[in-house]
Coordinates of C-alpha atoms in Angstrom, one line a residue:
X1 CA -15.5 -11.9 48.7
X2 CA -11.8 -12.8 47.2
X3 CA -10.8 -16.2 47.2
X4 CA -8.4 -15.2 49.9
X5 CA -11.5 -14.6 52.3
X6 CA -11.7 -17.7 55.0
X7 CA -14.8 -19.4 56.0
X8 CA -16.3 -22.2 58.4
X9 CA -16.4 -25.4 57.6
X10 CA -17.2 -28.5 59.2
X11 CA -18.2 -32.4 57.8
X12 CA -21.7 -32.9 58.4
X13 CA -20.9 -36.7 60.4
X14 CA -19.0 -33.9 62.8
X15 CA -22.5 -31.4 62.5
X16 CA -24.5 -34.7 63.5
X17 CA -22.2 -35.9 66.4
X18 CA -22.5 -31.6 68.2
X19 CA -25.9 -32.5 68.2
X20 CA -26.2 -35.5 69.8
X21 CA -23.4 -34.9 72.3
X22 CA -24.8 -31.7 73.5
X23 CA -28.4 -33.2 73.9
X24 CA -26.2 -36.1 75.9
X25 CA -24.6 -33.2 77.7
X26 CA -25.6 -32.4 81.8
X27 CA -28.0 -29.8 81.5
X28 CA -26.0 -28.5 84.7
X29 CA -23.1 -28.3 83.1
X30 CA -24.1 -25.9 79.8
X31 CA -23.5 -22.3 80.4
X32 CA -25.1 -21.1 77.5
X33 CA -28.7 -21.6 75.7
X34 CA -27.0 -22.6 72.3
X35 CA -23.4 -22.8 71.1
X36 CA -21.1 -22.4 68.0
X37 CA -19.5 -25.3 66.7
X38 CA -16.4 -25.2 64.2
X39 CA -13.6 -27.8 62.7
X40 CA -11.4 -25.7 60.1
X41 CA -11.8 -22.6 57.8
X42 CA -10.0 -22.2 54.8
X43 CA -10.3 -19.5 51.7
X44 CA -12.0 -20.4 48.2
X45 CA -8.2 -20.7 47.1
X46 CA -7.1 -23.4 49.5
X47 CA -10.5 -25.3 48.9
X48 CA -9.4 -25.0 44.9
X49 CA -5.8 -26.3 45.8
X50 CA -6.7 -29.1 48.4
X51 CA -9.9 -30.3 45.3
X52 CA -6.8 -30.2 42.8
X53 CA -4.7 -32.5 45.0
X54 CA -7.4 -35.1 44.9
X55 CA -8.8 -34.5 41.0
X56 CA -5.7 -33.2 39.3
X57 CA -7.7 -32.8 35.9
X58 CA -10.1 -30.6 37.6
X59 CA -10.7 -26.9 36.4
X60 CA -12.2 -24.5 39.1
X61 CA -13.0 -21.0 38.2
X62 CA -13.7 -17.9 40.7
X63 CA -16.3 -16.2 39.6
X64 CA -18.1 -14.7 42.8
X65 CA -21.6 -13.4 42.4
X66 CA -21.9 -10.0 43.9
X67 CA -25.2 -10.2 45.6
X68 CA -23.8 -13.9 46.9
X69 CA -20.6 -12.5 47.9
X70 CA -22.6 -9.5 50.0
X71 CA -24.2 -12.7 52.4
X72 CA -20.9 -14.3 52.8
X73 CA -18.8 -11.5 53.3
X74 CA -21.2 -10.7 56.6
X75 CA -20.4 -13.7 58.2
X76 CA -17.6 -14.4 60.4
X77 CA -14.3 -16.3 58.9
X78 CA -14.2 -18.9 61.7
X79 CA -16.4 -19.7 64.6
X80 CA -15.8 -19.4 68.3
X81 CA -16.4 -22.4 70.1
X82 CA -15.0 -22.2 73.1
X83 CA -17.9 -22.2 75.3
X84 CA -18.3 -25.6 73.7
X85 CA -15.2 -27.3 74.2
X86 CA -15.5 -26.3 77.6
X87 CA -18.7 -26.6 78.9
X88 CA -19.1 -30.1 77.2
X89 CA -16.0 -31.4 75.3
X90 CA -16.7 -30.8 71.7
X91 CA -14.0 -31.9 69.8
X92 CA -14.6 -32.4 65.6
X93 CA -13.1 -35.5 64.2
X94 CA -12.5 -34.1 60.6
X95 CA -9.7 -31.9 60.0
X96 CA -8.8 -30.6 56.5
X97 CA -7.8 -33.6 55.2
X98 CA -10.0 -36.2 57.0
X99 CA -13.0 -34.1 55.7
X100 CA -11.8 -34.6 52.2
X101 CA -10.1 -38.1 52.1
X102 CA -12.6 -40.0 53.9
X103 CA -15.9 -38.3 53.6
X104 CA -15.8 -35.8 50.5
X105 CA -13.6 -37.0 48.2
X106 CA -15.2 -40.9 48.3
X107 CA -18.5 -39.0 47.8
X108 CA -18.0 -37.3 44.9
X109 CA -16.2 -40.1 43.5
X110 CA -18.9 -42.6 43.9
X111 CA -21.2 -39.9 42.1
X112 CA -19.4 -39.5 39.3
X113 CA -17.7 -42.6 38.5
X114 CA -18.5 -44.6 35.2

């Protein structure tokens, strides 16, 4: 896997609301017996760019573990949730930058400030 390779990614308050809103969902309604959820994908090269924009000082290195890069490279770069929106609205609240700016990057700053 280069760092150009895109992958899923979703906040997990956006993980937590799927779940509750599909076991709130009309069983009537649900066309399938489980369902993919996504909210953005980006490469190991955007994540490094969009963690320099928020800690400038930071230094990231690629340094991909073959066995590691064998799992990732199976799965698929996004996720297809179309059934989903459809069958009963899903919609994430974090984008890119909401997943950073108000859940990650206040995170990782309360955990390492001194």
């Amino acid at each position: 896997m280069g760092p150009e390779a895109r992958l899923p990614f979703m906040a997990m308050p956006d993980a937590v609301k799927a779940l509750l809103e599909l076991l709130d969902a009309p069983s009537e309604g649900l066309s399938l017996p489980s369902y993919n959820v996504g909210a953005f994908s980006l490469s190991a090269q955007e994540f490094a760019d969009r963690v320099k924009r928020s800690f400038p000082k930071a230094d990231i290195t690629f340094a991909p573990d073959p066995g590691r890069a064998r799992i990732v490279d199976s799965w698929p770069g996004d996720v297809d949730d179309a059934r989903a929106r459809a069958d009963w609205g899903w919609r994430p609240e974090y984008d890119l930058d909401r997943a950073f700016d108000a859940y990650l990057v206040p995170a990782v700053r309360a955990r390492y400030q001194t």
